[in-house]
Amino acid sequence: MSDARFTIAKRELSGLRKEKTILLALAIQLFIAAFSSFLVVGLVSLYDPGSVEGYSVDVAVAGEAADDLLAVAARQDGLDPTRYSGPRAAYASFQSGRSDAVLVANRRPSGRIGVQATVPDENVRTTLVVVQLREALRAYERAEREEMAGRLNGMALELPPEQRSNPYYDFTYTVLVPLLLFLPVFISGSITVDSITEELDRGTLTLLRVAPVSFARILEGKLLAAALLAPAQVFLWIALLSVNGTRIANVPALLVLVGAFSLLMTAVGVAVSLLAPDRRVAQPVYSVCALAFIGGTATLAHGPVNTVARLAIDSAGPETTTAVAAYGLFAIGIYAATRWLIERTDAAAL
Amino acid sequence: MRSALRSLLQSPKRLSGTLRIARWELTRSAGGFDRRAIAFTIVALGLAGGAVAAGIASGPGDVALDRNVYRVGVDADSPYHEVVAGSATLAARPPSVDALETGEVDVVVGDGEIVADDSEKGRAALTAFRGATRAYNDRLMRAEEDGVAAFPVAVTLSYEDRTLDRDLSAGGGGSEIGGASGADTDADNGDQVSSSDDTSEDGTDERSAGGTGGLPAVGAGGVSGTDSGSPADIAPPFPFESLVLAFAFLVPMNFVVQLYGSSMLGERTNRRGELLLVAPVRPIEIVAGKTLPYFLGTAIVTALIALAVGGGVVSVAAVVPIGLCFLAATFLASMLARSFTELTFVTVAASVFLTSYVFVPAVFADIAPIALISPLTLVVRDLASESVSLGEYAFSTGPFYLSGLVLFVLGTGIYREEDLFTQRAVPLKFLDALCARLTRRRSVALLSALSIPFVFVAELLSIAVLFALPMEYSVPVLLLVIAGVEELGKSIHIYAGFTGGRFDSGTRTALVLGVLSGIGFFVGEKATLLAQAVGLPELALGRAAFVPSGVGGIELVALALAPLALHCVTALISALGASRSKRGYLLAYLVAIGVHAGYNFTVVNAVV
């Protein structure tokens, strides 16, 4: 490592600091984080009735098979079934607002039970009511199925016990955390493209050629500055998430992974801007590369997003470690290829 | 500005100038893509395609980001092993109680007992396991020959509007797919229920094709209408559609905007744009000409995507304003930015804010009228073949048209030599842009009124962001933030005018400007409220939340005057500060926020 590269890298970073744009980047991420927790909290309260204190769904039950249904429904938390003499009375209570939903259960000639469920078409409650009804009806289906078990070849497995949990627990780790980790990486690559194409455009690189620094060193310095930026930002993020109560496991491995991706994307950024020195071309091409990288690897068993999720949620195994190492090697390979490209490029021709 | 627009539209000569610049811009953009760049893009896409193919070949072809995030300790001969193997989210591990303690697994299937780790993750894993078992059971039952025993319950789910007349709503509810509709008799006459159900049952059982175990499948869950099938098939209305839509429409827009930003900022490097400036065309024509190709590009891309997702003219008309606003934000950003790097950050910020703004309310697309503030709600409705009234269209796209226009106006103001080719910090440039629009004292009132859409957007986003806080903190913080945003909207241009030397810094001038700004803001606010009240009377609920100082403002003159007085007084305070110095402005601004927030607290306490 020569000093020239670090000098260039320092100059790049101080440029960012002076423009104060890095503050904007942090603000964006803070916004995303706060916003996502809005979504998570909002969605949880929408779909998990338990999170709404003291709320239970009043259901009017009627029909000839109502008694069985009532027995099952009464066992469920958050559901308050009431027996009505007939469908007419049940609908009347629904219309007057005394009940949130109506279930009319009748046995059909085929032996199947037809349930006519009616829910209000009005507001947030609808989703809540439907979720609760589905739970009750599935329990009812299981009970009825058991009664007819003799007619079945196989047996349904008993369900694992139910425990109240955050239904968006894995959303935090599989969507939010990867989003927060990859955004700095992509922005790093984008900065590299900007920085190089701008110098080429303004012609300031030509001035540097009289300095005792080679063109390759300059580019490597720029690459280094951008590649270091992302892991630093990610470290801040992880600290912030931990303070906020979201535990992130395997922090060193995550930082290595982010460092590898950051090296990869900045190397791609350098390569793109050498191949297409016009920013109007380089930026879209780089964006396509970034999108292709994430979209293309999404189906892989150990894709980048999935690897981050497994590390962060603490479900990593030996195969995850192998994946991290493989990504590291891949990034170094791309970096080496980019260096080869840099050496081959004639600065004067750009 | 208005006169410039008019002359642009009226004079064919000016229009031809705009079109010539547009044509020139188009050929120049296309010329940048040489063979090397295209080849590189193709290679990148080829690599991505290869990765996708490898992913599909190596495992289940679906995108599962949550693959193997929970580990279940289960014996290979346990019946639950199949469950775990069939679920992407769960990974099978050898069972042992030790493994649970060391954190090797999250759930253990023991002899007749299933134990989960006592942690948030353990509980989440257990819930996922429960869901997977349920899905496994459904698969098992679907293979049974006796369809009735496997799925003994058939559910018909109908959504009913309770505000309607009873007979009407009962008729609208529930008619089973493939059967005669017996819903009316269902509701009205209990004795006939079984007979009317029989007809529908026969119809369903004979058609054993499709759906779970011979039952008709439940449709993809629109909110109104009727669903029917096994209880497992009931899909509660879920808003993921809007999320997908937000990304489908906005991601390609990012590319167009990137090109546009590069082109606009490119004019400013190396004094390249000077040639155009000295040409016999006005700046507004240059800007219009350079923007036109990108605007058309956005419109075409939007139309293609709308076509792909099955939307119609309404979808395109709803999304194009978002594109316009996005372009406008990028235009102003490229006028303010000093370097490409800075432009990238500003563009990413604009993209993130726009995406979240259009996405948040669309989450509630089905439920609350408040969802209409996002044009995506119109798209969702268009896809569901529901009608959209003109008032609703104006309400949800109006802020986008208006803020897009304001941003363009601000940017065009500094499309002149002294600003284009100078390097100043973004905030200073922004003050310049504001200052360029202050031709006389009355402009202060106009700018205050024009800040309303931005104030509205900022307030909405802060509600979204602060939502996560506990209620006792979020309300006071929200009131403070709202006060801060509104005071900034009323005073920042006054400060710009003073620093730009547009006004003499006397106390008299400051007083006049403050009152003008307050009046302008008040009029703008009330005009918005009035427009909402006329266009969307059902929106009364949202009104109080978004403009607290306007609570109950329409009914009584006295109450209407209170917010007016407040706006004038606070604007006056900050104007007095702004006429002194930067520090004076900051201090006065804080005082104004204090006064405003105090007023808001009083009003909220009085109302609640």
Short mmCIF file of C-alpha atoms in Angstrom, two decimals, chain A residues 16 18-22 24-25 28 31-32 34-35 37-39 41-43 46-47 64 87-88 91-95 97-100 104 106 108-127 130-131 133-135 137-138 140-142 144-145 148 151-166 168-171 174-175 183 187 190-191 194-195 197-198 201-203 268 271-272 274-281 283-285 287-289 291-293 295-302 305-306 309-310 313-317 319 350, chain B residues 25 28-29 32-34 36-37 40-41 44-45 48 51-52 54-56 58 60-71 79-80 83 89 93 103 106 114 120-121 123-124 126-127 129-130 133-134 136-138 140-141 144-162 164 166 169 174 176 186-190 193-194 197-198 200-201 205 213-215 223-224 230-232 234-239 251 255 258-259 261-263 269-270 272 338-346 348-349 352-353 356 359-360 363-364 366-367 423 461 464-465 467-468:
data_model
loop_
_atom_site.label_atom_id
_atom_site.label_comp_id
_atom_site.label_asym_id
_atom_site.label_seq_id
_atom_site.Cartn_x
_atom_site.Cartn_y
_atom_site.Cartn_z
CA LEU A 16 -17.77 14.62 0.87
CA LYS A 18 -17.21 19.60 3.06
CA GLU A 19 -20.23 19.25 0.86
CA LYS A 20 -22.07 17.86 3.91
CA THR A 21 -23.82 15.49 1.54
CA ILE A 22 -22.95 12.54 3.70
CA LEU A 24 -28.06 13.83 3.75
CA ALA A 25 -27.24 10.17 3.16
CA ILE A 28 -32.16 9.32 4.28
CA PHE A 31 -35.83 8.27 7.58
CA ILE A 32 -36.05 4.79 6.06
CA ALA A 34 -38.13 5.31 11.18
CA PHE A 35 -40.49 4.83 8.32
CA SER A 37 -40.85 0.88 11.96
CA PHE A 38 -43.99 2.87 11.19
CA LEU A 39 -44.91 0.23 8.64
CA VAL A 41 -45.93 -1.20 13.93
CA GLY A 42 -48.81 -0.18 11.69
CA LEU A 43 -49.10 -3.54 10.03
CA LEU A 46 -53.64 -4.14 11.62
CA TYR A 47 -53.17 -7.87 11.52
CA GLU A 64 -78.64 -25.44 12.38
CA PRO A 87 -80.26 -15.84 10.52
CA ARG A 88 -82.76 -13.00 10.56
CA TYR A 91 -78.34 -10.09 10.58
CA ALA A 92 -80.43 -7.64 12.55
CA SER A 93 -77.79 -7.46 15.26
CA PHE A 94 -75.11 -7.05 12.59
CA GLN A 95 -76.97 -4.19 10.95
CA GLY A 97 -73.90 -2.67 15.06
CA ARG A 98 -74.20 -4.99 18.05
CA SER A 99 -72.17 -7.64 16.24
CA ASP A 100 -69.08 -7.22 14.08
CA VAL A 104 -74.61 -18.78 9.54
CA ASN A 106 -75.90 -25.09 7.93
CA ARG A 108 -75.63 -29.51 3.50
CA PRO A 109 -76.87 -32.82 2.01
CA SER A 110 -73.34 -33.75 1.00
CA GLY A 111 -72.32 -33.71 4.65
CA ARG A 112 -70.29 -30.57 4.28
CA ILE A 113 -71.07 -27.59 6.44
CA GLY A 114 -71.70 -24.38 4.60
CA VAL A 115 -70.79 -21.26 6.54
CA GLN A 116 -72.07 -17.94 5.34
CA ALA A 117 -69.71 -15.31 6.80
CA THR A 118 -70.59 -11.66 6.60
CA VAL A 119 -68.19 -8.94 7.64
CA PRO A 120 -68.54 -5.16 7.52
CA ASP A 121 -67.07 -3.42 4.51
CA GLU A 122 -65.91 -0.33 6.28
CA ASN A 123 -62.53 0.24 7.83
CA VAL A 124 -59.42 -1.05 9.51
CA ARG A 125 -61.59 -3.38 11.57
CA THR A 126 -62.51 -5.46 8.53
CA THR A 127 -59.06 -6.99 8.25
CA VAL A 130 -61.50 -11.45 8.87
CA VAL A 131 -58.26 -12.63 10.48
CA LEU A 133 -62.89 -15.39 11.73
CA ARG A 134 -60.41 -17.31 9.66
CA GLU A 135 -58.71 -18.55 12.81
CA LEU A 137 -63.20 -21.34 11.07
CA ARG A 138 -59.94 -23.23 10.66
CA TYR A 140 -63.82 -25.55 13.34
CA GLU A 141 -62.63 -27.27 10.16
CA ARG A 142 -60.08 -29.26 12.17
CA GLU A 144 -65.13 -31.44 11.96
CA ARG A 145 -62.35 -33.22 10.13
CA MET A 148 -64.86 -37.80 10.02
CA ARG A 151 -63.14 -41.60 6.02
CA LEU A 152 -59.62 -40.26 5.55
CA ASN A 153 -56.50 -42.23 4.58
CA GLY A 154 -53.98 -39.92 6.28
CA MET A 155 -54.15 -37.97 9.48
CA ALA A 156 -53.56 -34.28 9.74
CA LEU A 157 -50.66 -33.43 12.04
CA GLU A 158 -51.39 -31.76 15.32
CA LEU A 159 -50.50 -28.09 15.17
CA PRO A 160 -47.63 -26.79 17.30
CA PRO A 161 -48.82 -24.75 20.28
CA GLU A 162 -49.85 -21.18 19.65
CA GLN A 163 -47.91 -18.34 21.20
CA ARG A 164 -48.37 -14.67 20.76
CA SER A 165 -45.49 -13.34 18.69
CA ASN A 166 -44.64 -10.42 16.49
CA TYR A 168 -43.31 -9.05 11.46
CA TYR A 169 -40.32 -10.31 13.39
CA ASP A 170 -38.73 -11.86 10.33
CA PHE A 171 -39.71 -8.87 8.16
CA THR A 174 -35.23 -10.25 5.93
CA VAL A 175 -36.25 -6.88 4.48
CA LEU A 183 -28.25 1.06 0.50
CA ILE A 187 -24.57 4.63 -2.87
CA SER A 190 -22.63 5.50 -7.29
CA ILE A 191 -20.31 8.01 -5.64
CA ASP A 194 -19.79 10.35 -10.01
CA SER A 195 -16.36 11.18 -8.74
CA THR A 197 -16.83 10.82 -14.47
CA GLU A 198 -16.88 14.32 -13.02
CA ASP A 201 -15.67 15.73 -17.57
CA ARG A 202 -14.10 18.77 -15.95
CA GLY A 203 -10.67 17.73 -17.15
CA VAL A 268 -17.85 -2.21 -10.77
CA ALA A 271 -14.96 -0.29 -14.39
CA VAL A 272 -18.20 1.25 -15.67
CA LEU A 274 -13.70 3.74 -17.47
CA LEU A 275 -15.72 1.95 -20.11
CA ALA A 276 -18.32 4.71 -20.40
CA PRO A 277 -16.75 7.99 -19.26
CA ASP A 278 -19.96 10.00 -19.84
CA ARG A 279 -21.93 10.22 -16.61
CA ARG A 280 -25.21 10.15 -18.46
CA VAL A 281 -24.30 6.68 -19.62
CA GLN A 283 -24.84 6.08 -13.99
CA PRO A 284 -27.67 4.16 -15.65
CA VAL A 285 -25.31 1.35 -16.60
CA SER A 287 -27.68 1.15 -11.74
CA VAL A 288 -28.54 -1.69 -14.08
CA CYS A 289 -25.54 -3.61 -12.74
CA LEU A 291 -30.20 -4.01 -9.81
CA ALA A 292 -29.05 -7.05 -11.77
CA PHE A 293 -26.78 -8.04 -8.91
CA GLY A 295 -32.30 -9.25 -8.60
CA GLY A 296 -30.11 -11.94 -10.09
CA THR A 297 -28.96 -13.36 -6.78
CA ALA A 298 -32.37 -13.23 -5.09
CA THR A 299 -33.19 -16.80 -6.11
CA LEU A 300 -29.87 -18.26 -4.93
CA ALA A 301 -30.04 -20.33 -1.77
CA HIS A 302 -27.30 -18.20 -0.21
CA VAL A 305 -29.96 -10.69 1.07
CA ASN A 306 -30.61 -14.11 2.53
CA ALA A 309 -30.81 -12.04 7.08
CA ARG A 310 -29.45 -15.31 8.42
CA ILE A 313 -31.17 -13.07 12.98
CA ASP A 314 -28.54 -15.43 14.39
CA SER A 315 -29.39 -18.46 12.29
CA ALA A 316 -25.98 -18.72 10.66
CA GLY A 317 -24.27 -22.04 10.20
CA GLU A 319 -22.58 -22.82 5.18
CA LEU A 350 -10.37 9.25 -21.89
CA GLU B 25 -31.35 17.04 -26.36
CA ARG B 28 -27.33 14.18 -27.81
CA SER B 29 -28.55 11.74 -25.14
CA GLY B 32 -23.77 8.99 -25.47
CA PHE B 33 -24.59 5.32 -25.53
CA ASP B 34 -21.80 3.88 -27.62
CA ARG B 36 -18.95 -0.34 -25.46
CA ALA B 37 -21.51 0.83 -22.90
CA PHE B 40 -21.19 -3.82 -20.90
CA THR B 41 -24.86 -3.55 -19.98
CA ALA B 44 -24.15 -7.39 -16.74
CA LEU B 45 -27.67 -8.46 -17.60
CA ALA B 48 -27.73 -11.60 -13.69
CA ALA B 51 -27.44 -16.16 -11.56
CA VAL B 52 -31.22 -16.39 -11.81
CA ALA B 54 -28.46 -21.04 -11.37
CA GLY B 55 -30.82 -20.19 -8.52
CA ILE B 56 -33.76 -21.81 -10.25
CA SER B 58 -30.29 -25.37 -7.70
CA PRO B 60 -36.99 -24.03 -5.39
CA GLY B 61 -37.31 -21.35 -8.02
CA ASP B 62 -39.14 -18.79 -5.96
CA VAL B 63 -37.61 -15.73 -4.38
CA ALA B 64 -37.40 -16.57 -0.69
CA LEU B 65 -35.50 -13.91 1.22
CA ASP B 66 -36.43 -15.59 4.46
CA ARG B 67 -35.04 -18.95 3.45
CA ASN B 68 -33.91 -21.00 6.50
CA VAL B 69 -34.07 -18.10 8.94
CA TYR B 70 -35.50 -20.35 11.67
CA ARG B 71 -34.03 -23.69 12.69
CA PRO B 79 -43.78 -36.75 10.95
CA TYR B 80 -42.85 -33.09 11.40
CA VAL B 83 -43.25 -30.11 7.42
CA THR B 89 -38.38 -20.48 6.07
CA ARG B 93 -31.45 -29.68 12.46
CA GLY B 103 -29.01 -21.31 20.47
CA ASP B 106 -35.09 -22.19 17.87
CA ILE B 114 -42.91 -29.06 20.88
CA GLU B 120 -38.83 -13.22 20.69
CA LYS B 121 -37.13 -15.22 17.98
CA ARG B 123 -41.87 -17.35 19.55
CA ALA B 124 -41.66 -16.09 15.98
CA LEU B 126 -42.95 -21.32 16.64
CA THR B 127 -45.54 -19.22 14.81
CA PHE B 129 -43.69 -23.60 12.37
CA ARG B 130 -47.39 -23.56 13.17
CA THR B 133 -47.72 -27.38 9.70
CA ARG B 134 -51.05 -25.92 8.68
CA TYR B 136 -48.59 -29.15 5.18
CA ASN B 137 -51.94 -30.42 6.49
CA ASP B 138 -53.74 -28.62 3.70
CA LEU B 140 -52.07 -33.64 2.76
CA MET B 141 -55.81 -33.20 2.76
CA GLU B 144 -57.45 -37.25 -0.07
CA GLU B 145 -60.09 -38.96 -2.20
CA ASP B 146 -62.97 -38.06 0.10
CA GLY B 147 -63.14 -34.34 -0.51
CA VAL B 148 -66.01 -33.75 1.90
CA ALA B 149 -64.24 -35.38 4.85
CA ALA B 150 -60.98 -33.62 4.04
CA PHE B 151 -62.58 -30.20 3.81
CA PRO B 152 -65.77 -30.45 5.82
CA VAL B 153 -66.39 -26.72 5.99
CA ALA B 154 -67.17 -24.45 3.06
CA VAL B 155 -67.11 -20.73 3.74
CA THR B 156 -68.71 -17.98 1.76
CA LEU B 157 -67.32 -14.64 2.84
CA SER B 158 -69.09 -11.48 1.90
CA TYR B 159 -68.36 -7.87 2.67
CA GLU B 160 -71.34 -5.70 3.43
CA ASP B 161 -71.75 -2.01 3.81
CA ARG B 162 -73.65 -1.47 7.02
CA LEU B 164 -76.90 0.83 3.39
CA ARG B 166 -80.94 -3.54 5.07
CA SER B 169 -77.18 -4.84 1.57
CA GLY B 174 -73.01 -13.53 -0.69
CA GLU B 176 -71.78 -18.61 -4.02
CA ASP B 186 -80.83 -16.58 3.59
CA ALA B 187 -81.11 -13.30 5.27
CA ASP B 188 -84.82 -12.80 5.16
CA ASN B 189 -86.29 -16.20 5.77
CA GLY B 190 -84.57 -18.70 8.01
CA VAL B 193 -82.03 -21.40 4.12
CA SER B 194 -81.37 -25.09 3.73
CA ASP B 197 -78.17 -23.66 0.00
CA ASP B 198 -78.79 -27.05 -1.52
CA SER B 200 -75.62 -23.95 -4.65
CA GLU B 201 -74.03 -26.93 -2.98
CA ASP B 205 -69.73 -30.31 -5.77
CA GLY B 213 -60.47 -30.27 -2.50
CA GLY B 214 -63.24 -29.61 -4.94
CA LEU B 215 -64.22 -26.30 -3.39
CA VAL B 223 -62.32 -5.97 -0.49
CA SER B 224 -65.84 -5.79 -1.71
CA SER B 230 -62.21 -23.61 2.53
CA PRO B 231 -61.37 -21.52 5.62
CA ALA B 232 -57.71 -21.83 4.65
CA ILE B 234 -59.78 -16.82 3.09
CA ALA B 235 -57.43 -13.96 2.31
CA PRO B 236 -57.82 -10.88 4.44
CA PRO B 237 -57.45 -7.73 2.35
CA PHE B 238 -53.74 -7.11 2.19
CA PRO B 239 -52.08 -4.02 0.80
CA VAL B 251 -37.85 2.26 -10.16
CA PHE B 255 -33.37 5.88 -14.64
CA GLN B 258 -30.76 10.05 -13.55
CA LEU B 259 -30.29 10.86 -17.23
CA GLY B 261 -30.06 15.19 -13.79
CA SER B 262 -26.80 14.36 -15.58
CA SER B 263 -27.85 16.40 -18.59
CA THR B 269 -19.82 22.15 -15.89
CA ASN B 270 -17.23 23.86 -18.07
CA ARG B 272 -21.22 24.36 -21.48
CA ARG B 338 -22.01 21.60 -6.91
CA SER B 339 -20.98 18.18 -8.12
CA PHE B 340 -22.38 14.96 -9.49
CA THR B 341 -21.83 13.33 -6.12
CA GLU B 342 -23.99 15.93 -4.46
CA LEU B 343 -26.62 15.52 -7.16
CA THR B 344 -26.68 11.77 -6.57
CA PHE B 345 -27.37 12.26 -2.88
CA VAL B 346 -30.09 14.80 -3.49
CA VAL B 348 -31.64 9.55 -3.94
CA ALA B 349 -33.20 11.60 -1.16
CA VAL B 352 -36.81 7.88 -1.20
CA PHE B 353 -39.15 10.62 0.00
CA SER B 356 -42.48 6.58 0.78
CA PHE B 359 -46.56 4.32 -0.58
CA VAL B 360 -47.65 5.08 3.01
CA VAL B 363 -51.17 0.84 2.50
CA PHE B 364 -54.59 1.91 3.62
CA ASP B 366 -58.96 -0.02 0.96
CA ILE B 367 -59.95 1.51 4.19
CA GLN B 423 -20.18 27.19 -6.98
CA LEU B 461 -44.20 12.25 6.42
CA ALA B 464 -45.54 8.52 9.38
CA VAL B 465 -42.10 8.66 10.95
CA PHE B 467 -45.93 6.99 14.41
CA ALA B 468 -43.55 4.50 15.99
#
